[in-house]
Amino acid sequence: MMNFKKKISYSFDRGSKFYESNSNIQKKICVDLVKFYKELSTKNDRIKFKNALEMGCGSGFMTNQIKKLENFKKIHLIDISKKMISKAKENLSKENFSYQVADFDTFNNYKIYDFFFSNMSLHWSENFSIFFFNLLSQMPTDSTFIFSIPTEIKFDFDSLEINKNLFEELINTLPDTDFLEKQIDKKKFNFFSKKKIFKEKFKKPLDFFFNLKSIGANTNLKKTKTNIFFLRRMNSEITINYNVSFMFIKKIRA
Ligand SMILES: C[S@@+](CC[C@H](N)C(=O)[O-])C[C@H]1O[C@@H](n2cnc3c(N)ncnc32)[C@H](O)[C@@H]1O
């Protein structure tokens, strides 16, 4: 049996081929994350950053967006999937960027960066709460951390065909960012968050799962496995509602 991490890297290795063409929702969310950051930061704040780290970079879309806004001296990109790292290398010019196949849960060099960013990746953490508070404790004073993460996925479709709960059972459990927000030490961190729902339509429910599979985001992390082939007989249009949290965190005190 493949372990948790192997399953994820294997799946995103496979998804790297079609990730760029089939990741429309991730791209939309990324553009919003960069906008959210731009609104909260001042130009003065921004020019200070030198050494950035992207966690779960995929094909490099977020680095490509943020480099239009920021003039980082260096950006280090990490991803657990070797093939995603190869895609990112293809998509970005060589100067200023370095790459590493690494797991953000066990990465131990957070202390040397002054800007941390991640789009739609950190929910793949083995334990998001441990990852999150570890990063907050290691990030240097005056550094900034921005990210987006899905916290809930809801479906709208003709519920006469199937019980909605059964459908939602097929989705991995997502982090509860409201609960984590309450635990952040507000004396040490300036903290802003926003929630937004993004919608994506598919002609039929199975198409949604095929899309997830095509980008490698289909690893089922639940202990109980459910076969999705019962969805084959469902032919009604489906809307996927992604509830996404955006966070901006600045460490003001050690
Ligand atoms: C949905 S993709 C998002 C990619 C990119 N940030 C974007 O916005 O297009 C999630 C990425 O996170 C990576 N990932 C998942 N778990 C990881 C981990 N523990 N450490 C590093 N990368 C991880 C996957 O390999 C994949 O490339």
Tab-separated table of C-alpha atoms and ligand atoms in Angstrom:
chain	number	residue	atom	x	y	z
A	1	MET	CA	0.000	0.000	0.000
A	2	MET	CA	1.274	3.463	-0.928
A	3	ASN	CA	1.616	5.863	1.981
A	4	PHE	CA	-0.178	9.206	2.191
A	5	LYS	CA	2.690	11.315	0.765
A	6	LYS	CA	3.510	8.876	-2.024
A	7	LYS	CA	-0.125	8.852	-3.108
A	8	ILE	CA	-0.166	12.658	-3.351
A	9	SER	CA	3.122	12.988	-5.250
A	10	TYR	CA	2.186	10.122	-7.591
A	11	SER	CA	-1.180	11.675	-8.309
A	12	PHE	CA	0.181	15.189	-8.987
A	13	ASP	CA	3.017	13.716	-11.083
A	14	ARG	CA	0.318	12.174	-13.256
A	15	GLY	CA	-1.762	15.369	-13.226
A	16	SER	CA	1.172	17.574	-14.246
A	17	LYS	CA	0.486	16.815	-17.914
A	18	PHE	CA	-2.945	18.473	-18.008
A	19	TYR	CA	-2.687	20.684	-14.936
A	20	GLU	CA	-2.231	23.937	-16.818
A	21	SER	CA	-5.113	23.426	-19.245
A	22	ASN	CA	-7.584	22.080	-16.644
A	23	SER	CA	-6.900	24.198	-13.556
A	24	ASN	CA	-9.208	27.139	-14.345
A	25	ILE	CA	-10.600	27.472	-10.846
A	26	GLN	CA	-7.124	27.402	-9.233
A	27	LYS	CA	-6.013	30.170	-11.616
A	28	LYS	CA	-9.058	32.339	-10.828
A	29	ILE	CA	-8.450	31.916	-7.099
A	30	CYS	CA	-4.767	32.773	-7.552
A	31	VAL	CA	-5.595	36.050	-9.336
A	32	ASP	CA	-7.892	36.927	-6.424
A	33	LEU	CA	-5.227	36.046	-3.867
A	34	VAL	CA	-2.737	38.396	-5.538
A	35	LYS	CA	-5.425	41.135	-5.607
A	36	PHE	CA	-6.217	40.542	-1.916
A	37	TYR	CA	-2.517	40.900	-1.107
A	38	LYS	CA	-2.140	44.038	-3.223
A	39	GLU	CA	-5.040	45.713	-1.415
A	40	LEU	CA	-3.593	44.964	2.028
A	41	SER	CA	0.056	45.780	1.478
A	42	THR	CA	1.625	49.156	0.866
A	43	LYS	CA	4.229	49.755	-1.801
A	44	ASN	CA	6.711	50.611	0.948
A	45	ASP	CA	6.052	47.300	2.634
A	46	ARG	CA	6.478	45.405	-0.573
A	47	ILE	CA	9.841	46.650	-1.775
A	48	LYS	CA	11.446	45.328	1.384
A	49	PHE	CA	11.019	41.651	0.508
A	50	LYS	CA	14.010	39.859	-0.875
A	51	ASN	CA	13.786	36.158	-0.411
A	52	ALA	CA	10.451	34.450	-1.104
A	53	LEU	CA	9.241	30.875	-0.791
A	54	GLU	CA	6.325	29.330	-2.706
A	55	MET	CA	4.900	26.181	-1.117
A	56	GLY	CA	3.150	23.673	-3.432
A	57	CYS	CA	4.068	25.667	-6.546
A	58	GLY	CA	2.531	23.269	-9.108
A	59	SER	CA	3.345	24.533	-12.600
A	60	GLY	CA	4.475	27.944	-11.289
A	61	PHE	CA	1.304	29.964	-11.981
A	62	MET	CA	1.357	31.923	-8.711
A	63	THR	CA	5.041	32.830	-8.963
A	64	ASN	CA	4.334	34.103	-12.466
A	65	GLN	CA	1.534	36.344	-11.132
A	66	ILE	CA	3.265	37.681	-8.048
A	67	LYS	CA	6.509	38.505	-9.810
A	68	LYS	CA	4.558	41.092	-11.843
A	69	LEU	CA	3.824	42.916	-8.597
A	70	GLU	CA	6.925	42.301	-6.541
A	71	ASN	CA	10.579	42.594	-7.276
A	72	PHE	CA	11.947	39.737	-5.166
A	73	LYS	CA	15.660	39.087	-5.368
A	74	LYS	CA	15.009	35.365	-5.191
A	75	ILE	CA	12.052	32.985	-5.185
A	76	HIS	CA	12.484	29.389	-4.057
A	77	LEU	CA	9.729	27.058	-5.274
A	78	ILE	CA	8.954	23.774	-3.568
A	79	ASP	CA	6.549	20.993	-4.491
A	80	ILE	CA	6.198	17.356	-3.491
A	81	SER	CA	5.749	16.339	-7.139
A	82	LYS	CA	8.920	16.057	-9.217
A	83	LYS	CA	6.979	16.459	-12.449
A	84	MET	CA	5.229	19.620	-11.240
A	85	ILE	CA	8.657	21.076	-10.427
A	86	SER	CA	9.767	20.236	-14.000
A	87	LYS	CA	6.689	22.079	-15.350
A	88	ALA	CA	7.446	25.113	-13.182
A	89	LYS	CA	11.028	25.143	-14.500
A	90	GLU	CA	9.721	25.081	-18.088
A	91	ASN	CA	7.318	27.948	-17.380
A	92	LEU	CA	9.643	30.340	-15.575
A	93	SER	CA	12.827	31.982	-16.736
A	94	LYS	CA	15.986	30.819	-15.018
A	95	GLU	CA	17.083	33.990	-13.273
A	96	ASN	CA	16.060	34.515	-9.631
A	97	PHE	CA	14.315	31.162	-9.247
A	98	SER	CA	15.422	27.994	-7.513
A	99	TYR	CA	13.491	24.740	-7.230
A	100	GLN	CA	13.271	21.816	-4.855
A	101	VAL	CA	11.216	18.656	-4.652
A	102	ALA	CA	10.202	18.958	-0.999
A	103	ASP	CA	7.291	18.386	1.347
A	104	PHE	CA	6.126	21.569	3.092
A	105	ASP	CA	5.176	19.491	6.155
A	106	THR	CA	8.794	18.483	6.761
A	107	PHE	CA	10.655	21.405	5.123
A	108	ASN	CA	12.980	22.782	7.794
A	109	ASN	CA	14.385	25.959	6.327
A	110	TYR	CA	11.523	28.435	6.893
A	111	LYS	CA	13.717	30.796	8.932
A	112	ILE	CA	15.622	32.238	5.950
A	113	TYR	CA	12.660	33.667	3.957
A	114	ASP	CA	10.845	36.970	4.368
A	115	PHE	CA	7.826	36.262	2.172
A	116	PHE	CA	5.801	33.027	2.030
A	117	PHE	CA	3.024	32.284	-0.425
A	118	SER	CA	0.830	29.421	-1.523
A	119	ASN	CA	-2.269	28.999	-3.680
A	120	MET	CA	-4.663	26.063	-3.224
A	121	SER	CA	-2.013	23.648	-1.949
A	122	LEU	CA	-1.774	23.704	1.841
A	123	HIS	CA	-4.965	21.656	2.382
A	124	TRP	CA	-2.889	18.687	1.178
A	125	SER	CA	-0.905	18.927	4.418
A	126	GLU	CA	-0.941	15.799	6.563
A	127	ASN	CA	-1.955	17.997	9.489
A	128	PHE	CA	-2.706	21.576	8.484
A	129	SER	CA	-2.845	22.940	12.028
A	130	ILE	CA	0.645	21.578	12.890
A	131	PHE	CA	2.057	22.878	9.599
A	132	PHE	CA	0.453	26.306	10.092
A	133	PHE	CA	1.640	26.968	13.654
A	134	ASN	CA	5.090	25.588	12.869
A	135	LEU	CA	5.446	28.076	10.017
A	136	LEU	CA	4.137	30.947	12.176
A	137	SER	CA	6.677	30.170	14.865
A	138	GLN	CA	9.588	29.874	12.403
A	139	MET	CA	8.884	32.825	10.105
A	140	PRO	CA	11.150	35.791	10.923
A	141	THR	CA	9.818	39.038	12.419
A	142	ASP	CA	8.625	41.404	9.644
A	143	SER	CA	8.028	38.551	7.226
A	144	THR	CA	4.653	38.001	5.521
A	145	PHE	CA	2.686	34.871	4.701
A	146	ILE	CA	-0.229	34.847	2.227
A	147	PHE	CA	-2.268	31.891	1.052
A	148	SER	CA	-5.575	30.615	-0.250
A	149	ILE	CA	-7.139	27.354	0.819
A	150	PRO	CA	-10.491	25.651	0.199
A	151	THR	CA	-12.404	25.140	3.439
A	152	GLU	CA	-15.621	23.625	2.119
A	153	ILE	CA	-16.972	22.281	-1.155
A	154	LYS	CA	-20.730	22.202	-1.740
A	155	PHE	CA	-22.681	20.893	-4.698
A	156	ASP	CA	-25.834	22.134	-6.405
A	157	PHE	CA	-27.600	19.603	-8.577
A	158	ASP	CA	-30.908	17.877	-9.000
A	159	SER	CA	-31.045	16.175	-5.622
A	160	LEU	CA	-33.820	13.848	-6.733
A	161	GLU	CA	-31.130	11.823	-8.415
A	162	ILE	CA	-28.951	11.280	-5.379
A	163	ASN	CA	-28.670	12.240	-1.738
A	164	LYS	CA	-26.339	15.262	-1.408
A	165	ASN	CA	-24.668	13.907	1.721
A	166	LEU	CA	-23.555	10.852	-0.178
A	167	PHE	CA	-21.927	13.112	-2.743
A	168	GLU	CA	-20.193	15.267	-0.140
A	169	GLU	CA	-18.812	12.076	1.450
A	170	LEU	CA	-16.616	11.736	-1.631
A	171	ILE	CA	-14.692	14.918	-0.836
A	172	ASN	CA	-11.666	15.052	1.509
A	173	THR	CA	-12.108	16.789	4.852
A	174	LEU	CA	-10.806	20.358	4.572
A	175	PRO	CA	-9.108	22.554	7.217
A	176	ASP	CA	-11.237	24.646	9.567
A	177	THR	CA	-9.539	28.033	9.218
A	178	ASP	CA	-12.069	29.808	11.520
A	179	PHE	CA	-10.935	27.629	14.377
A	180	LEU	CA	-7.244	28.278	13.619
A	181	GLU	CA	-7.740	32.032	13.267
A	182	LYS	CA	-8.949	32.215	16.846
A	183	GLN	CA	-5.724	30.628	18.058
A	184	ILE	CA	-3.351	33.096	16.378
A	185	ASP	CA	-1.500	35.258	18.880
A	186	LYS	CA	-2.715	38.745	17.863
A	187	LYS	CA	0.122	40.425	19.812
A	188	LYS	CA	2.666	38.775	17.522
A	189	PHE	CA	0.804	38.816	14.207
A	190	ASN	CA	-1.176	41.258	12.102
A	191	PHE	CA	-3.794	39.171	10.523
A	192	PHE	CA	-6.450	39.644	7.802
A	193	SER	CA	-8.706	37.094	6.186
A	194	LYS	CA	-11.465	36.979	3.611
A	195	LYS	CA	-13.838	34.285	2.399
A	196	LYS	CA	-15.215	33.962	-1.087
A	197	ILE	CA	-17.262	31.379	-2.968
A	198	PHE	CA	-16.064	30.352	-6.430
A	199	LYS	CA	-18.424	28.465	-8.712
A	200	GLU	CA	-17.646	25.989	-11.440
A	201	LYS	CA	-20.219	24.189	-13.616
A	202	PHE	CA	-19.971	20.728	-15.143
A	203	LYS	CA	-22.384	19.019	-17.551
A	204	LYS	CA	-22.652	16.033	-15.236
A	205	PRO	CA	-21.277	15.046	-11.806
A	206	LEU	CA	-18.795	12.502	-13.108
A	207	ASP	CA	-17.129	15.244	-15.212
A	208	PHE	CA	-16.159	17.037	-11.996
A	209	PHE	CA	-14.314	13.959	-10.728
A	210	PHE	CA	-12.683	13.430	-14.122
A	211	ASN	CA	-11.455	17.030	-13.989
A	212	LEU	CA	-10.018	16.477	-10.483
A	213	LYS	CA	-8.281	13.348	-11.746
A	214	SER	CA	-6.879	15.115	-14.819
A	215	ILE	CA	-5.041	17.647	-12.605
A	216	GLY	CA	-3.964	15.083	-10.007
A	217	ALA	CA	-6.225	16.424	-7.245
A	218	ASN	CA	-8.213	13.230	-6.814
A	219	THR	CA	-6.320	11.467	-4.018
A	220	ASN	CA	-8.911	10.248	-1.559
A	221	LEU	CA	-7.508	10.752	1.929
A	222	LYS	CA	-10.490	9.299	3.744
A	223	LYS	CA	-10.192	5.908	5.361
A	224	THR	CA	-13.472	4.675	3.890
A	225	LYS	CA	-13.338	4.338	0.126
A	226	THR	CA	-16.380	4.948	-2.047
A	227	ASN	CA	-16.590	3.947	-5.651
A	228	ILE	CA	-17.661	6.915	-7.780
A	229	PHE	CA	-19.028	4.809	-10.606
A	230	PHE	CA	-22.524	4.973	-9.167
A	231	LEU	CA	-22.434	8.555	-10.553
A	232	ARG	CA	-22.402	7.287	-14.113
A	233	ARG	CA	-26.166	7.234	-14.326
A	234	MET	CA	-26.483	10.883	-13.246
A	235	ASN	CA	-26.867	13.283	-16.125
A	236	SER	CA	-27.935	16.585	-14.605
A	237	GLU	CA	-25.738	19.677	-14.630
A	238	ILE	CA	-23.803	20.281	-11.431
A	239	THR	CA	-22.404	23.471	-9.872
A	240	ILE	CA	-19.429	23.135	-7.557
A	241	ASN	CA	-19.217	25.850	-4.879
A	242	TYR	CA	-15.713	26.205	-3.480
A	243	ASN	CA	-15.642	28.149	-0.242
A	244	VAL	CA	-12.137	29.614	-0.207
A	245	SER	CA	-10.284	31.386	2.619
A	246	PHE	CA	-7.654	33.995	1.841
A	247	MET	CA	-5.176	34.908	4.560
A	248	PHE	CA	-2.583	37.615	5.006
A	249	ILE	CA	-0.352	37.274	8.061
A	250	LYS	CA	2.494	39.555	9.056
A	251	LYS	CA	4.741	38.733	12.004
A	252	ILE	CA	5.261	41.913	13.998
A	253	ARG	CA	6.981	40.485	17.067
A	254	ALA	CA	9.036	37.356	17.834
B	1	LIG	C1	-3.874	22.160	-6.710
B	1	LIG	S1	-2.153	22.232	-6.971
B	1	LIG	C2	-1.865	23.992	-6.843
B	1	LIG	C3	-0.639	24.384	-7.616
B	1	LIG	C4	-0.343	25.873	-7.715
B	1	LIG	N1	-0.113	26.464	-6.412
B	1	LIG	C5	-1.436	26.610	-8.445
B	1	LIG	O1	-2.023	27.532	-7.871
B	1	LIG	O2	-1.711	26.290	-9.606
B	1	LIG	C6	-1.516	21.621	-5.432
B	1	LIG	C7	0.001	21.409	-5.484
B	1	LIG	O3	0.459	21.156	-4.144
B	1	LIG	C8	1.460	20.155	-4.195
B	1	LIG	N2	1.553	19.516	-2.864
B	1	LIG	C9	0.642	18.733	-2.255
B	1	LIG	N3	1.077	18.349	-1.033
B	1	LIG	C10	2.320	18.910	-0.883
B	1	LIG	C11	3.282	18.880	0.166
B	1	LIG	N4	3.067	18.214	1.310
B	1	LIG	N5	4.445	19.575	0.002
B	1	LIG	C12	4.682	20.260	-1.155
B	1	LIG	N6	3.794	20.310	-2.193
B	1	LIG	C13	2.627	19.654	-2.050
B	1	LIG	C14	0.998	19.235	-5.308
B	1	LIG	O4	2.026	18.424	-5.814
B	1	LIG	C15	0.446	20.244	-6.334
B	1	LIG	O5	1.427	20.642	-7.245
